[in-house]
């Protein structure tokens, strides 16, 4: 049974005109960066494992874990999803092979007390809301008619939101979702 995130307070799907990794370089550097981004997006399109599947794999490593951040990384030797989960006052870092779904390398954990105040606040708020990043990803993929390539938490105008980047055709779109009930969590 799928959990459907009720209509968020607001959802904005905006095209991303230039992937963030491109910067403002001119000449060969920009062309090289564009080739790297195009290569990474092609690897993402060919991935056998979805972003949601990678999250489920990482969450299964620690019973009760919740994904706080996830992104596709095609720049490494093998394409992976970088998944950060929250469990027992630690942020766990995992790399999930995008072709096989297997864990790549070991896992690393960072105690929450070592994070800055804003990150600790965001993660504390994540624990109190009913909806999860996985729910937001399903809504964003439907709203933008595509496949999510990354997702995480952001604070915008003092409010906790999910920010999801979705590949729709050859375009990248950012979808911002405010979890129901998050407006009061500042």
GROMACS .gro file of N, CA and C in nm, residues 29-96:
model
  204
   29UNK      N    1   3.663   2.510  -2.011
   29UNK     CA    2   3.620   2.465  -1.879
   29UNK      C    3   3.471   2.441  -1.873
   30UNK      N    4   3.393   2.534  -1.928
   30UNK     CA    5   3.247   2.520  -1.927
   30UNK      C    6   3.205   2.404  -2.016
   31UNK      N    7   3.270   2.387  -2.131
   31UNK     CA    8   3.237   2.276  -2.221
   31UNK      C    9   3.270   2.143  -2.154
   32UNK      N   10   3.382   2.138  -2.085
   32UNK     CA   11   3.422   2.017  -2.014
   32UNK      C   12   3.323   1.986  -1.901
   33UNK      N   13   3.282   2.089  -1.828
   33UNK     CA   14   3.184   2.071  -1.722
   33UNK      C   15   3.051   2.021  -1.778
   34UNK      N   16   3.009   2.077  -1.891
   34UNK     CA   17   2.883   2.035  -1.953
   34UNK      C   18   2.891   1.889  -1.995
   35UNK      N   19   3.007   1.846  -2.047
   35UNK     CA   20   3.024   1.705  -2.085
   35UNK      C   21   3.016   1.615  -1.962
   36UNK      N   22   3.075   1.659  -1.850
   36UNK     CA   23   3.070   1.581  -1.727
   36UNK      C   24   2.926   1.568  -1.676
   37UNK      N   25   2.851   1.678  -1.682
   37UNK     CA   26   2.712   1.675  -1.637
   37UNK      C   27   2.630   1.585  -1.729
   38UNK      N   28   2.651   1.596  -1.860
   38UNK     CA   29   2.579   1.513  -1.957
   38UNK      C   30   2.610   1.365  -1.934
   39UNK      N   31   2.737   1.335  -1.905
   39UNK     CA   32   2.777   1.197  -1.877
   39UNK      C   33   2.706   1.147  -1.752
   40UNK      N   34   2.703   1.230  -1.648
   40UNK     CA   35   2.640   1.190  -1.523
   40UNK      C   36   2.490   1.167  -1.542
   41UNK      N   37   2.423   1.253  -1.618
   41UNK     CA   38   2.280   1.236  -1.643
   41UNK      C   39   2.252   1.111  -1.726
   42UNK      N   40   2.341   1.079  -1.820
   42UNK     CA   41   2.326   0.956  -1.899
   42UNK      C   42   2.340   0.833  -1.809
   43UNK      N   43   2.436   0.837  -1.717
   43UNK     CA   44   2.452   0.727  -1.622
   43UNK      C   45   2.327   0.712  -1.535
   44UNK      N   46   2.271   0.825  -1.493
   44UNK     CA   47   2.150   0.821  -1.412
   44UNK      C   48   2.035   0.756  -1.488
   45UNK      N   49   2.017   0.797  -1.615
   45UNK     CA   50   1.910   0.740  -1.698
   45UNK      C   51   1.925   0.588  -1.709
   46UNK      N   52   2.048   0.540  -1.713
   46UNK     CA   53   2.074   0.397  -1.730
   46UNK      C   54   2.081   0.318  -1.601
   47UNK      N   55   2.056   0.381  -1.489
   47UNK     CA   56   2.065   0.312  -1.360
   47UNK      C   57   1.953   0.211  -1.344
   48UNK      N   58   1.988   0.093  -1.295
   48UNK     CA   59   1.889  -0.011  -1.270
   48UNK      C   60   1.817   0.013  -1.138
   49UNK      N   61   1.881   0.086  -1.046
   49UNK     CA   62   1.826   0.112  -0.914
   49UNK      C   63   1.776   0.256  -0.910
   50UNK      N   64   1.656   0.275  -0.858
   50UNK     CA   65   1.600   0.410  -0.848
   50UNK      C   66   1.646   0.477  -0.719
   51UNK      N   67   1.627   0.606  -0.712
   51UNK     CA   68   1.659   0.682  -0.592
   51UNK      C   69   1.580   0.628  -0.472
   52UNK      N   70   1.453   0.600  -0.491
   52UNK     CA   71   1.369   0.546  -0.383
   52UNK      C   72   1.418   0.410  -0.338
   53UNK      N   73   1.460   0.325  -0.431
   53UNK     CA   74   1.513   0.194  -0.395
   53UNK      C   75   1.642   0.208  -0.314
   54UNK      N   76   1.729   0.300  -0.355
   54UNK     CA   77   1.854   0.323  -0.282
   54UNK      C   78   1.825   0.369  -0.139
   55UNK      N   79   1.725   0.455  -0.123
   55UNK     CA   80   1.686   0.500   0.011
   55UNK      C   81   1.639   0.382   0.096
   56UNK      N   82   1.557   0.296   0.038
   56UNK     CA   83   1.504   0.180   0.111
   56UNK      C   84   1.618   0.086   0.152
   57UNK      N   85   1.716   0.068   0.065
   57UNK     CA   86   1.830  -0.017   0.095
   57UNK      C   87   1.908   0.040   0.214
   58UNK      N   88   1.935   0.170   0.211
   58UNK     CA   89   2.010   0.234   0.319
   58UNK      C   90   1.932   0.232   0.450
   59UNK      N   91   1.801   0.258   0.444
   59UNK     CA   92   1.719   0.259   0.565
   59UNK      C   93   1.711   0.120   0.627
   60UNK      N   94   1.716   0.014   0.546
   60UNK     CA   95   1.707  -0.123   0.596
   60UNK      C   96   1.832  -0.164   0.675
   61UNK      N   97   1.941  -0.090   0.659
   61UNK     CA   98   2.063  -0.123   0.732
   61UNK      C   99   2.052  -0.096   0.881
   62UNK      N  100   1.963  -0.004   0.919
   62UNK     CA  101   1.942   0.032   1.059
   62UNK      C  102   1.792   0.044   1.081
   63UNK      N  103   1.734  -0.053   1.149
   63UNK     CA  104   1.589  -0.054   1.171
   63UNK      C  105   1.543   0.080   1.231
   64UNK      N  106   1.446   0.142   1.166
   64UNK     CA  107   1.393   0.270   1.214
   64UNK      C  108   1.464   0.392   1.158
   65UNK      N  109   1.561   0.372   1.070
   65UNK     CA  110   1.633   0.485   1.011
   65UNK      C  111   1.543   0.562   0.915
   66UNK      N  112   1.570   0.691   0.902
   66UNK     CA  113   1.496   0.780   0.812
   66UNK      C  114   1.596   0.852   0.722
   67UNK      N  115   1.568   0.857   0.593
   67UNK     CA  116   1.658   0.927   0.501
   67UNK      C  117   1.643   1.077   0.517
   68UNK      N  118   1.756   1.146   0.532
   68UNK     CA  119   1.758   1.291   0.544
   68UNK      C  120   1.804   1.356   0.414
   69UNK      N  121   1.887   1.285   0.336
   69UNK     CA  122   1.942   1.343   0.214
   69UNK      C  123   1.985   1.229   0.122
   70UNK      N  124   1.965   1.247  -0.008
   70UNK     CA  125   2.005   1.145  -0.104
   70UNK      C  126   2.038   1.214  -0.236
   71UNK      N  127   2.143   1.165  -0.304
   71UNK     CA  128   2.178   1.221  -0.435
   71UNK      C  129   2.249   1.117  -0.520
   72UNK      N  130   2.235   1.130  -0.649
   72UNK     CA  131   2.304   1.045  -0.745
   72UNK      C  132   2.442   1.102  -0.769
   73UNK      N  133   2.543   1.015  -0.776
   73UNK     CA  134   2.680   1.057  -0.802
   73UNK      C  135   2.737   0.970  -0.913
   74UNK      N  136   2.743   1.026  -1.032
   74UNK     CA  137   2.798   0.954  -1.146
   74UNK      C  138   2.942   0.991  -1.173
   75UNK      N  139   3.000   1.075  -1.088
   75UNK     CA  140   3.138   1.120  -1.109
   75UNK      C  141   3.239   1.019  -1.056
   76UNK      N  142   3.197   0.930  -0.966
   76UNK     CA  143   3.290   0.832  -0.912
   76UNK      C  144   3.311   0.718  -1.013
   77UNK      N  145   3.398   0.625  -0.980
   77UNK     CA  146   3.429   0.514  -1.072
   77UNK      C  147   3.303   0.440  -1.116
   78UNK      N  148   3.217   0.408  -1.022
   78UNK     CA  149   3.089   0.344  -1.052
   78UNK      C  150   2.980   0.438  -1.001
   79UNK      N  151   2.872   0.453  -1.077
   79UNK     CA  152   2.765   0.544  -1.031
   79UNK      C  153   2.702   0.491  -0.902
   80UNK      N  154   2.684   0.582  -0.806
   80UNK     CA  155   2.627   0.547  -0.676
   80UNK      C  156   2.525   0.650  -0.633
   81UNK      N  157   2.443   0.609  -0.539
   81UNK     CA  158   2.358   0.703  -0.468
   81UNK      C  159   2.425   0.727  -0.334
   82UNK      N  160   2.439   0.852  -0.296
   82UNK     CA  161   2.491   0.888  -0.165
   82UNK      C  162   2.369   0.913  -0.076
   83UNK      N  163   2.354   0.831   0.026
   83UNK     CA  164   2.236   0.836   0.111
   83UNK      C  165   2.279   0.866   0.254
   84UNK      N  166   2.216   0.967   0.313
   84UNK     CA  167   2.238   0.999   0.454
   84UNK      C  168   2.111   0.966   0.529
   85UNK      N  169   2.125   0.877   0.628
   85UNK     CA  170   2.010   0.840   0.709
   85UNK      C  171   2.032   0.884   0.853
   86UNK      N  172   1.922   0.904   0.921
   86UNK     CA  173   1.924   0.946   1.061
   86UNK      C  174   1.877   0.828   1.145
   87UNK      N  175   1.960   0.789   1.244
   87UNK     CA  176   1.925   0.680   1.333
   87UNK      C  177   2.005   0.691   1.461
   88UNK      N  178   1.936   0.685   1.574
   88UNK     CA  179   2.000   0.686   1.706
   88UNK      C  180   2.100   0.801   1.723
   89UNK      N  181   2.056   0.922   1.697
   89UNK     CA  182   2.139   1.042   1.717
   89UNK      C  183   2.268   1.040   1.636
   90UNK      N  184   2.263   0.974   1.523
   90UNK     CA  185   2.377   0.971   1.430
   90UNK      C  186   2.325   0.989   1.287
   91UNK      N  187   2.409   1.049   1.204
   91UNK     CA  188   2.382   1.056   1.062
   91UNK      C  189   2.475   0.954   0.996
   92UNK      N  190   2.413   0.856   0.932
   92UNK     CA  191   2.487   0.749   0.866
   92UNK      C  192   2.504   0.783   0.718
   93UNK      N  193   2.624   0.763   0.666
   93UNK     CA  194   2.654   0.790   0.525
   93UNK      C  195   2.675   0.656   0.454
   94UNK      N  196   2.601   0.636   0.346
   94UNK     CA  197   2.609   0.512   0.269
   94UNK      C  198   2.625   0.544   0.121
   95UNK      N  199   2.692   0.456   0.050
   95UNK     CA  200   2.700   0.463  -0.096
   95UNK      C  201   2.636   0.335  -0.149
   96UNK      N  202   2.534   0.351  -0.233
   96UNK     CA  203   2.460   0.239  -0.289
   96UNK      C  204   2.488   0.236  -0.439
   0.00000   0.00000   0.00000
